[in-house]
PDB file of C-alpha atoms in Angstrom:
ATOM      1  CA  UNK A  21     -18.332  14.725  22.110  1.00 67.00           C
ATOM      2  CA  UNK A  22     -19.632  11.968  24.827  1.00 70.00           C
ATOM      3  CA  UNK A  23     -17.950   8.665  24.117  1.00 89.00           C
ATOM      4  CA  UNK A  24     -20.648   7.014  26.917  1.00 93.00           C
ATOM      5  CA  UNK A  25     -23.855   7.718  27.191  1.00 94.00           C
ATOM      6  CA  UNK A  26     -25.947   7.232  30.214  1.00 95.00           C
ATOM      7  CA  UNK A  27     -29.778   6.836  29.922  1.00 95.00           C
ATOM      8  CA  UNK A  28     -31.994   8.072  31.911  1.00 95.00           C
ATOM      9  CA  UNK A  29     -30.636  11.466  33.203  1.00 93.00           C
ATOM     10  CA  UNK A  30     -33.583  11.463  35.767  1.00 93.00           C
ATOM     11  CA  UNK A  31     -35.547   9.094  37.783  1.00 94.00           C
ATOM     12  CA  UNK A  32     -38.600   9.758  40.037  1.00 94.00           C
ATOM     13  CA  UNK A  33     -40.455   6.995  41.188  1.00 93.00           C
ATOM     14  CA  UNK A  34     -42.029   5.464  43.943  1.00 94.00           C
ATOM     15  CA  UNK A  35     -40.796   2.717  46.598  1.00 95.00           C
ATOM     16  CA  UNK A  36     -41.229  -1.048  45.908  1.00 95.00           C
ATOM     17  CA  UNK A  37     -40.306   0.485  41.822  1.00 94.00           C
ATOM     18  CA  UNK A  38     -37.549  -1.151  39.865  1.00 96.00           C
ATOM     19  CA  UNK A  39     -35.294   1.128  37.878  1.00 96.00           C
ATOM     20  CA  UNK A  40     -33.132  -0.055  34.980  1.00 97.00           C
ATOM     21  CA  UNK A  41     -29.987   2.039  34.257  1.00 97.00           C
ATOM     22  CA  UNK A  42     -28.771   2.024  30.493  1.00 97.00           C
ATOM     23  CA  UNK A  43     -24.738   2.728  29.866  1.00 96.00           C
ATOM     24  CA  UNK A  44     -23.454   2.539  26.307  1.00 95.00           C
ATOM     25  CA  UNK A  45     -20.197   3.348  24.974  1.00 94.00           C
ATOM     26  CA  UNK A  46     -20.666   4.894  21.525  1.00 92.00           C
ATOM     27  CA  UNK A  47     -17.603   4.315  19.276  1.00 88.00           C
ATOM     28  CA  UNK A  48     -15.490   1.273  20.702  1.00 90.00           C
ATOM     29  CA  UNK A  49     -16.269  -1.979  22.482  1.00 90.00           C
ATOM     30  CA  UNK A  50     -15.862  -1.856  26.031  1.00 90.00           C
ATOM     31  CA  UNK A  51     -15.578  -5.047  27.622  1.00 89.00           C
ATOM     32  CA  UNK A  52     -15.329  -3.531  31.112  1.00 91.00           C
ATOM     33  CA  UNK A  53     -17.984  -1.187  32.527  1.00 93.00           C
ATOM     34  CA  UNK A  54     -18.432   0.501  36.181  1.00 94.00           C
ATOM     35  CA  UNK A  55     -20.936   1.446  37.829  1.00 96.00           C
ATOM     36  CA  UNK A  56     -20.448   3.692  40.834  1.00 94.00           C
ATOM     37  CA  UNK A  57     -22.821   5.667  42.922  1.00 95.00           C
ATOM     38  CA  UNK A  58     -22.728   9.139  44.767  1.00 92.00           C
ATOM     39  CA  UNK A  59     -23.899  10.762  47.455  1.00 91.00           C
ATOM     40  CA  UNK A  60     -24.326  14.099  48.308  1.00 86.00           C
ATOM     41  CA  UNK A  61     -20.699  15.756  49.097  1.00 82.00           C
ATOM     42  CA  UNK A  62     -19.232  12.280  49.472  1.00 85.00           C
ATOM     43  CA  UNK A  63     -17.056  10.607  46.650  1.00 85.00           C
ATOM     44  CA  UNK A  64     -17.801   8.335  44.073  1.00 88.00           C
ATOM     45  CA  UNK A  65     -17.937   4.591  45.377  1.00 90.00           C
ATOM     46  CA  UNK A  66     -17.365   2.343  43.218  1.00 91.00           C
ATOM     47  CA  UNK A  67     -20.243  -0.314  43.386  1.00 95.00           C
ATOM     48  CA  UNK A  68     -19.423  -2.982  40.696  1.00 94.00           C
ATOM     49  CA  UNK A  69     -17.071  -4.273  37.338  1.00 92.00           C
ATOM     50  CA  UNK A  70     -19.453  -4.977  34.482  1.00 93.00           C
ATOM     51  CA  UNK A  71     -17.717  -7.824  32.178  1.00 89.00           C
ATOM     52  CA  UNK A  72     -19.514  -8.482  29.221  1.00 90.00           C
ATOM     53  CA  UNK A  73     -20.543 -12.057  28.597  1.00 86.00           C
ATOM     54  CA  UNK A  74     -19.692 -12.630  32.422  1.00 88.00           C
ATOM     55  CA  UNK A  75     -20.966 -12.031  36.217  1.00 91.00           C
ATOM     56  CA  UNK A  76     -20.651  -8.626  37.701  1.00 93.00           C
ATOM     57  CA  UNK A  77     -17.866  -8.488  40.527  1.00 93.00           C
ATOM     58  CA  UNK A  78     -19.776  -6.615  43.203  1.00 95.00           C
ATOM     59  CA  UNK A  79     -17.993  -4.773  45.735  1.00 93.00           C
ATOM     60  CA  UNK A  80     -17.895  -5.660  49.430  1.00 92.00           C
ATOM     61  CA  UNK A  81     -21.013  -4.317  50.898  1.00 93.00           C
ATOM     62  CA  UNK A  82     -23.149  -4.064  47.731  1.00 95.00           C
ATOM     63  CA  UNK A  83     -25.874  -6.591  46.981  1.00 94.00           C
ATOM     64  CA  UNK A  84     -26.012  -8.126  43.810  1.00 93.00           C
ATOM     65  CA  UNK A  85     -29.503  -9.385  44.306  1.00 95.00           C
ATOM     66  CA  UNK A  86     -30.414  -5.609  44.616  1.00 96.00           C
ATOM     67  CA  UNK A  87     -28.389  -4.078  41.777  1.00 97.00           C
ATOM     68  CA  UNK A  88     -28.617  -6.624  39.092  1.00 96.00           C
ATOM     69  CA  UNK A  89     -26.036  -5.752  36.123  1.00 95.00           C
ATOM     70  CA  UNK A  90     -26.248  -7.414  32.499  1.00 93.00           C
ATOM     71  CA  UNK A  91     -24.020  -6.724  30.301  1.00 93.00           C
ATOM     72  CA  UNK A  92     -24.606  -8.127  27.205  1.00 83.00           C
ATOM     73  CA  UNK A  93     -23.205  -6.869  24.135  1.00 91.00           C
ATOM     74  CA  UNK A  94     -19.505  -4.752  23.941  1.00 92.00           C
ATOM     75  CA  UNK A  95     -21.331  -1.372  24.112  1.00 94.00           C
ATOM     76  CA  UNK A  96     -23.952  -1.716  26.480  1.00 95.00           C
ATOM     77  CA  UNK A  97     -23.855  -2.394  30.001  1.00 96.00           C
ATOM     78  CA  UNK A  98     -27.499  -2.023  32.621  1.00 96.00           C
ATOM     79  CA  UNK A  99     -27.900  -2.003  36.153  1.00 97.00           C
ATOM     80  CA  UNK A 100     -31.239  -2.467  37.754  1.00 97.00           C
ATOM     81  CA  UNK A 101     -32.018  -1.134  41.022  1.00 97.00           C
ATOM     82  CA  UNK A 102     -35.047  -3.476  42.239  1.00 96.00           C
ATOM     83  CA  UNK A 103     -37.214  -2.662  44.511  1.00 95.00           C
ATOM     84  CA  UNK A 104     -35.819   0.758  45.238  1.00 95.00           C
ATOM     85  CA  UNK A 105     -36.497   2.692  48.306  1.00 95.00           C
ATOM     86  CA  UNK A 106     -35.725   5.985  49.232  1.00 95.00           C
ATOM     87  CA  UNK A 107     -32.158   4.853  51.017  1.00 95.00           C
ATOM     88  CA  UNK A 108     -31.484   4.297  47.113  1.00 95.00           C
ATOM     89  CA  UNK A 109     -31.768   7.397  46.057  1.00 95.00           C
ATOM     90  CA  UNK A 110     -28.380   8.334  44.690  1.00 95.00           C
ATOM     91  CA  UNK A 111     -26.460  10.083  41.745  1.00 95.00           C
ATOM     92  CA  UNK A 112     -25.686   7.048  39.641  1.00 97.00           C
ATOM     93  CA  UNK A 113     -22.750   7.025  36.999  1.00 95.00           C
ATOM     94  CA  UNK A 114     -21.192   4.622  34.964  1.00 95.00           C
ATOM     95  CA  UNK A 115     -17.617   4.486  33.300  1.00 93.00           C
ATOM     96  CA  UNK A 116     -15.582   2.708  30.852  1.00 92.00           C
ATOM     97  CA  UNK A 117     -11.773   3.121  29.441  1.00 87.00           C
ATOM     98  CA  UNK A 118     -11.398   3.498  25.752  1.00 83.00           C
ATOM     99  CA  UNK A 119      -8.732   1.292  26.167  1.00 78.00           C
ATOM    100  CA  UNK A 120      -6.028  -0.966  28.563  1.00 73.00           C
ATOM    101  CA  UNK A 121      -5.036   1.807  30.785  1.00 71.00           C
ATOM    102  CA  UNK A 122      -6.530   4.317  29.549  1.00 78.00           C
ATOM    103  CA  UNK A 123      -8.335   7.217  31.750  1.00 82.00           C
ATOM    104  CA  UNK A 124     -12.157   6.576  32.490  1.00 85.00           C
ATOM    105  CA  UNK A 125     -14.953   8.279  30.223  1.00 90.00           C
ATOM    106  CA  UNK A 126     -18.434   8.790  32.013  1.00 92.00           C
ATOM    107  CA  UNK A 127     -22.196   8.848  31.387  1.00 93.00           C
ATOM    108  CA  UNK A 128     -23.747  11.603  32.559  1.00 92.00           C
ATOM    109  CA  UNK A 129     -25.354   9.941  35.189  1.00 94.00           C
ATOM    110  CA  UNK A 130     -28.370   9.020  36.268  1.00 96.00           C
ATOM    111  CA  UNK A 131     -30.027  10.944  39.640  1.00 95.00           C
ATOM    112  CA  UNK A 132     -32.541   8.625  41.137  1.00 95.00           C
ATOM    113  CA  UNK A 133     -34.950  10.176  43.539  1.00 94.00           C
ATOM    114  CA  UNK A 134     -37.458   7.402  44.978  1.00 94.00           C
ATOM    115  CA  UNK A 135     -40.052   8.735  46.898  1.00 93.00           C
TER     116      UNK A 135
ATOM    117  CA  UNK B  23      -6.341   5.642  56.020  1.00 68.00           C
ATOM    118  CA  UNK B  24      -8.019   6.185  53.227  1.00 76.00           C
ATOM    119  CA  UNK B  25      -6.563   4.878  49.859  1.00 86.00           C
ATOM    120  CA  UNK B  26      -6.994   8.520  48.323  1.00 91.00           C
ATOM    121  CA  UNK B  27      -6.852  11.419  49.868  1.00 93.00           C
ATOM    122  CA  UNK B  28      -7.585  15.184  49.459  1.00 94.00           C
ATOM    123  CA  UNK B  29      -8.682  18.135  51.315  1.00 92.00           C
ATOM    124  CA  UNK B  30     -12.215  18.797  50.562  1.00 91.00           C
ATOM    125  CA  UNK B  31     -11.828  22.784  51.075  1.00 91.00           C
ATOM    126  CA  UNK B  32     -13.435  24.764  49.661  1.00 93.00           C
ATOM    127  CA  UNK B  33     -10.816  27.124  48.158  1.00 95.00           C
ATOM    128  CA  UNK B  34     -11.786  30.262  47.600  1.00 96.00           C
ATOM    129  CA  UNK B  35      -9.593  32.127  45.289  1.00 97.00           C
ATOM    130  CA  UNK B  36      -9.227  35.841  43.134  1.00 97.00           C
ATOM    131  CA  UNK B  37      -9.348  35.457  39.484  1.00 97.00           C
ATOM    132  CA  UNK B  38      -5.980  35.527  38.281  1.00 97.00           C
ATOM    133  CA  UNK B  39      -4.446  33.829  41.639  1.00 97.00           C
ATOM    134  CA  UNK B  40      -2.605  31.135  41.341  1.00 97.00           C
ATOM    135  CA  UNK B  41      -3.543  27.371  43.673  1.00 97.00           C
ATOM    136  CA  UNK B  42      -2.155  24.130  43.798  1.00 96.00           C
ATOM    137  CA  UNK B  43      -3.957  21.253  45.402  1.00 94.00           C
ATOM    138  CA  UNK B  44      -2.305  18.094  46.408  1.00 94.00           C
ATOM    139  CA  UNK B  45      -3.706  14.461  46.768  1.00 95.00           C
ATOM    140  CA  UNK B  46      -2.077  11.885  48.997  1.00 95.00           C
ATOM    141  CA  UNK B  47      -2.329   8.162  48.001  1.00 93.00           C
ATOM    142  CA  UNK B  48      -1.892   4.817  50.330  1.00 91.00           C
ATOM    143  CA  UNK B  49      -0.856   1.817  47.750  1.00 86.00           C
ATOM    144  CA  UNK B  50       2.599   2.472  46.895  1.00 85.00           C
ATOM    145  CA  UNK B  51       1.975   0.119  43.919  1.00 83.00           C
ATOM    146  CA  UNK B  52      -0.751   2.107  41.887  1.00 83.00           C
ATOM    147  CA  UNK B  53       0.221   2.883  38.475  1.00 81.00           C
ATOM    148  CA  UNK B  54      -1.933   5.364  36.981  1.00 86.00           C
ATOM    149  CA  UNK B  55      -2.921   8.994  38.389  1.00 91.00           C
ATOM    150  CA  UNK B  56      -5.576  11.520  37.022  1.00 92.00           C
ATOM    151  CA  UNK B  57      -7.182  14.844  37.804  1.00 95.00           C
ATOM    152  CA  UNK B  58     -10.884  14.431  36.974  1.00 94.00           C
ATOM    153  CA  UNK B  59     -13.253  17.857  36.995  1.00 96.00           C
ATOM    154  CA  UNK B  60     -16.246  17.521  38.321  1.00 93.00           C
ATOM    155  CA  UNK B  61     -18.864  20.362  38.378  1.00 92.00           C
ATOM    156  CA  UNK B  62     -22.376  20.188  40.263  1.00 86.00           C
ATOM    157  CA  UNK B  63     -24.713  17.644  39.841  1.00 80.00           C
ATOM    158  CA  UNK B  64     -22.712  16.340  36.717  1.00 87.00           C
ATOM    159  CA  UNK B  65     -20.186  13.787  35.622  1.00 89.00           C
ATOM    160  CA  UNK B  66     -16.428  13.906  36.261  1.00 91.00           C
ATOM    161  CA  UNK B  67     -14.780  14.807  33.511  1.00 91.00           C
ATOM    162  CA  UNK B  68     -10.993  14.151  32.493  1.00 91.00           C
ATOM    163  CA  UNK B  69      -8.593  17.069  32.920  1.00 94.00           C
ATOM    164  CA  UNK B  70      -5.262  15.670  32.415  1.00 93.00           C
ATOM    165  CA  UNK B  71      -3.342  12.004  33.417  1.00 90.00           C
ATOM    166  CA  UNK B  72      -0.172  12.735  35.669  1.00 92.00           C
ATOM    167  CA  UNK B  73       2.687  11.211  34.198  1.00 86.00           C
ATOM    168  CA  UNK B  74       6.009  10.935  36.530  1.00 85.00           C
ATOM    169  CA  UNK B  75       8.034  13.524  34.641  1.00 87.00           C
ATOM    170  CA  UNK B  76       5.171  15.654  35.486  1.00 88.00           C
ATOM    171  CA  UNK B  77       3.231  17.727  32.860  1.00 92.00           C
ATOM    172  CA  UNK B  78       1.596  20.754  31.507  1.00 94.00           C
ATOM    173  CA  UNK B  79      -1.777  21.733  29.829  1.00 94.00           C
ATOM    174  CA  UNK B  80      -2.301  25.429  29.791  1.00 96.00           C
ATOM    175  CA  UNK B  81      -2.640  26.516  32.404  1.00 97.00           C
ATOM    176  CA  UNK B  82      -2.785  23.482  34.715  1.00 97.00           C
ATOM    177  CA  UNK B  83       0.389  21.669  35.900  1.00 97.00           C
ATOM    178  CA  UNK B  84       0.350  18.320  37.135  1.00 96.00           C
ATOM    179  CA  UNK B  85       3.030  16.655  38.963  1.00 95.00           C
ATOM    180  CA  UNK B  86       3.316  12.667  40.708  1.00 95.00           C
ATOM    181  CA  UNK B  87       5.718  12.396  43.602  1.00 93.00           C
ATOM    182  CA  UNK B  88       5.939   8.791  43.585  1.00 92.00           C
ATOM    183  CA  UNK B  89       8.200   8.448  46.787  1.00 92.00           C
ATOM    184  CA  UNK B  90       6.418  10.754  49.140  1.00 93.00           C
ATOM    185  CA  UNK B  91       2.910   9.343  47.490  1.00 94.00           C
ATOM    186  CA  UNK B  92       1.433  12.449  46.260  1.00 93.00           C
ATOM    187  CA  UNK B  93       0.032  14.022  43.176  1.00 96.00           C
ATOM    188  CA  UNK B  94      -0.252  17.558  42.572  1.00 96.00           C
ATOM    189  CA  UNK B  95      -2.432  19.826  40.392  1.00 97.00           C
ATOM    190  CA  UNK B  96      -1.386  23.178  39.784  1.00 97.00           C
ATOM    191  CA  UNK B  97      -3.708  26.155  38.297  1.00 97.00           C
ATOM    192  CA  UNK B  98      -2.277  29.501  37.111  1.00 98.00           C
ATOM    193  CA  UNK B  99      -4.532  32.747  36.350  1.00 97.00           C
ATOM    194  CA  UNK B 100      -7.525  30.735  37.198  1.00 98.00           C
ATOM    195  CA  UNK B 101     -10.687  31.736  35.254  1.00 97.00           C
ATOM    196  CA  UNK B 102     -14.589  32.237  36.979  1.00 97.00           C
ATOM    197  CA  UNK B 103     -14.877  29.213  34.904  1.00 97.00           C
ATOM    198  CA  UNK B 104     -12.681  26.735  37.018  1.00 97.00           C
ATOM    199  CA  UNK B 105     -15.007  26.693  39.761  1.00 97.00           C
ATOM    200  CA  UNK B 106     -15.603  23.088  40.153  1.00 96.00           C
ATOM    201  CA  UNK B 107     -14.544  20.287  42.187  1.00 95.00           C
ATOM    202  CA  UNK B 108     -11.104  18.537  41.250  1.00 96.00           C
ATOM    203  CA  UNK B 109     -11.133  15.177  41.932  1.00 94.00           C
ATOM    204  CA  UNK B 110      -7.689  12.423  42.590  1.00 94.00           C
ATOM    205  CA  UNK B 111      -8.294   9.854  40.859  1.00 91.00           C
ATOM    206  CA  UNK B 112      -5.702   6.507  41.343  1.00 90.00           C
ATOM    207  CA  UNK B 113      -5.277   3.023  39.287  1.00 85.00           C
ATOM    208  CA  UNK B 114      -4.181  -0.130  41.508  1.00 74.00           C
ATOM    209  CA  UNK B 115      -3.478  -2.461  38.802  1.00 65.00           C
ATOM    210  CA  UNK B 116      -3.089  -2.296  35.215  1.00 56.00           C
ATOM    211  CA  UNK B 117      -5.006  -3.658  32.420  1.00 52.00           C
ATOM    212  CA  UNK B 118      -9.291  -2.624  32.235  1.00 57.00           C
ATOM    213  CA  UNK B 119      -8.794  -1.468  36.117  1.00 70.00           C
ATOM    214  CA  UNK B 120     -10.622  -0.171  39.032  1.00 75.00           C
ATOM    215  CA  UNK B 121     -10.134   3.051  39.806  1.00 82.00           C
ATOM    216  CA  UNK B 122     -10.386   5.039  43.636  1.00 86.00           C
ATOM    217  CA  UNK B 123     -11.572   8.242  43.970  1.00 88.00           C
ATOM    218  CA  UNK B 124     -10.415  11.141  46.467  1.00 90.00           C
ATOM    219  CA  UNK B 125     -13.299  13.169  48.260  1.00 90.00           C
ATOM    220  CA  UNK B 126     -12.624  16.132  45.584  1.00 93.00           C
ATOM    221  CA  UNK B 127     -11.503  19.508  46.336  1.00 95.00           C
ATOM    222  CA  UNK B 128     -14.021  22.076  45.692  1.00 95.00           C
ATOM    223  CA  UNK B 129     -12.439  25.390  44.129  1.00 97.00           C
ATOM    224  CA  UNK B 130     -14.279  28.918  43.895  1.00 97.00           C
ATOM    225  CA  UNK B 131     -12.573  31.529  41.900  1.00 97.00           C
ATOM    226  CA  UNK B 132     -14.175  34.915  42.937  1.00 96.00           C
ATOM    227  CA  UNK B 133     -14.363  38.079  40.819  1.00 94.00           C
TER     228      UNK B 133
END
């Protein structure tokens, strides 16, 4: 069964909207989250490291202002897209390892469509 | 360069046939290597780590070439069902770390 679960599936919205992204990991703590986005045929980018009870370490070319990431508690990590406009409009997944290196697990993602 | 690499395809295959892809990676220092599935519009989804001494699920094979910098994935008697896009996936550092992607290489198995 899914050990993280990504919430919503599906987002349709309009521009100027902001969108929060929920990622949980369902039986053990992760500590480290990531949050990576796709684009149609291209690979997954990753776009930041969620620590919990720290800041976000945003990768070079990604605004933390626009993709704000909390991540709270050991099983829950969110990204907010604010102010999304259609340029945002993405597939977007987050990950987390059960364990120190350990293989990723995934959320189902989360397609954004902003009209 | 790009720090992983793969040829995007497609492959288009019998059922039954046999196809290997291969991956290519840049950092001669990464330390962990996995094959990730990835159908349309979904999630990836872990098929198998690639340990150095190589190894075997079923019917895939993966092997890690750590001196030429490659990774292989191997499929024998491939099924309708193992149409999907096989993604390289390569670990820099150790501990909680960051993983890179390859492009994916998309597979069709035809009846």
């Amino acid at each position: 069964g899914a050990v993280v679960s990504q919430h919503p599936s599906w987002v349709i919205c309009k521009s100027g909207t902001s969108v929060k992204i929920e990622c949980r990991s369902l039986d053990f703590q992760a500590t480290t989250m990531f949050w990576y986005r796709q684009f149609p045929k291209q690979s997954l980018m990753l776009m930041a490291t969620s620590n919990e009870g720290s800041k976000a370490t945003y990768e070079q070319g990604v605004e933390k202002d626009k993709f704000l990431i909390n991540h709270a508690s050991l099983t829950l990590s969110t990204l907010t897209v604010t102010s999304a406009h259609p340029e945002d409009s993405s597939f977007y997944i987050c990950s987390a390892p059960k364990g120190m290196n350990q293989p990723q697990h995934f959320g189902d993602g989360t397609r954004l469509s902003i009209l | 360069r790009k720090e992983v690499e793969q040829d995007p395809g497609p492959f288009n295959v019998p059922e039954g046939a046999t196809v290997a892809f291969n991956c290519t990676y840049s950092n001669s220092a990464s330390q962990s290597f996995f094959w990730y599935r990835q159908d349309c519009r979904k999630e990836p989804k872990l098929l198998m780590s690639v340990y150095s001494s190589g190894n075997e699920d079923g019917r895939f094979t993966a092997q890690l070439n750590r001196a030429s910098q490659y990774i292989s994935l191997l499929i024998r008697d491939s099924k309708l069902s193992d149409s999907a896009t096989y993604l390289c996936v390569v670990s820099f550092s150790g501990g909680y770390q960051k993983v890179t992607f390859g492009i994916g290489t998309k597979l069709q198995v035809i009846p």
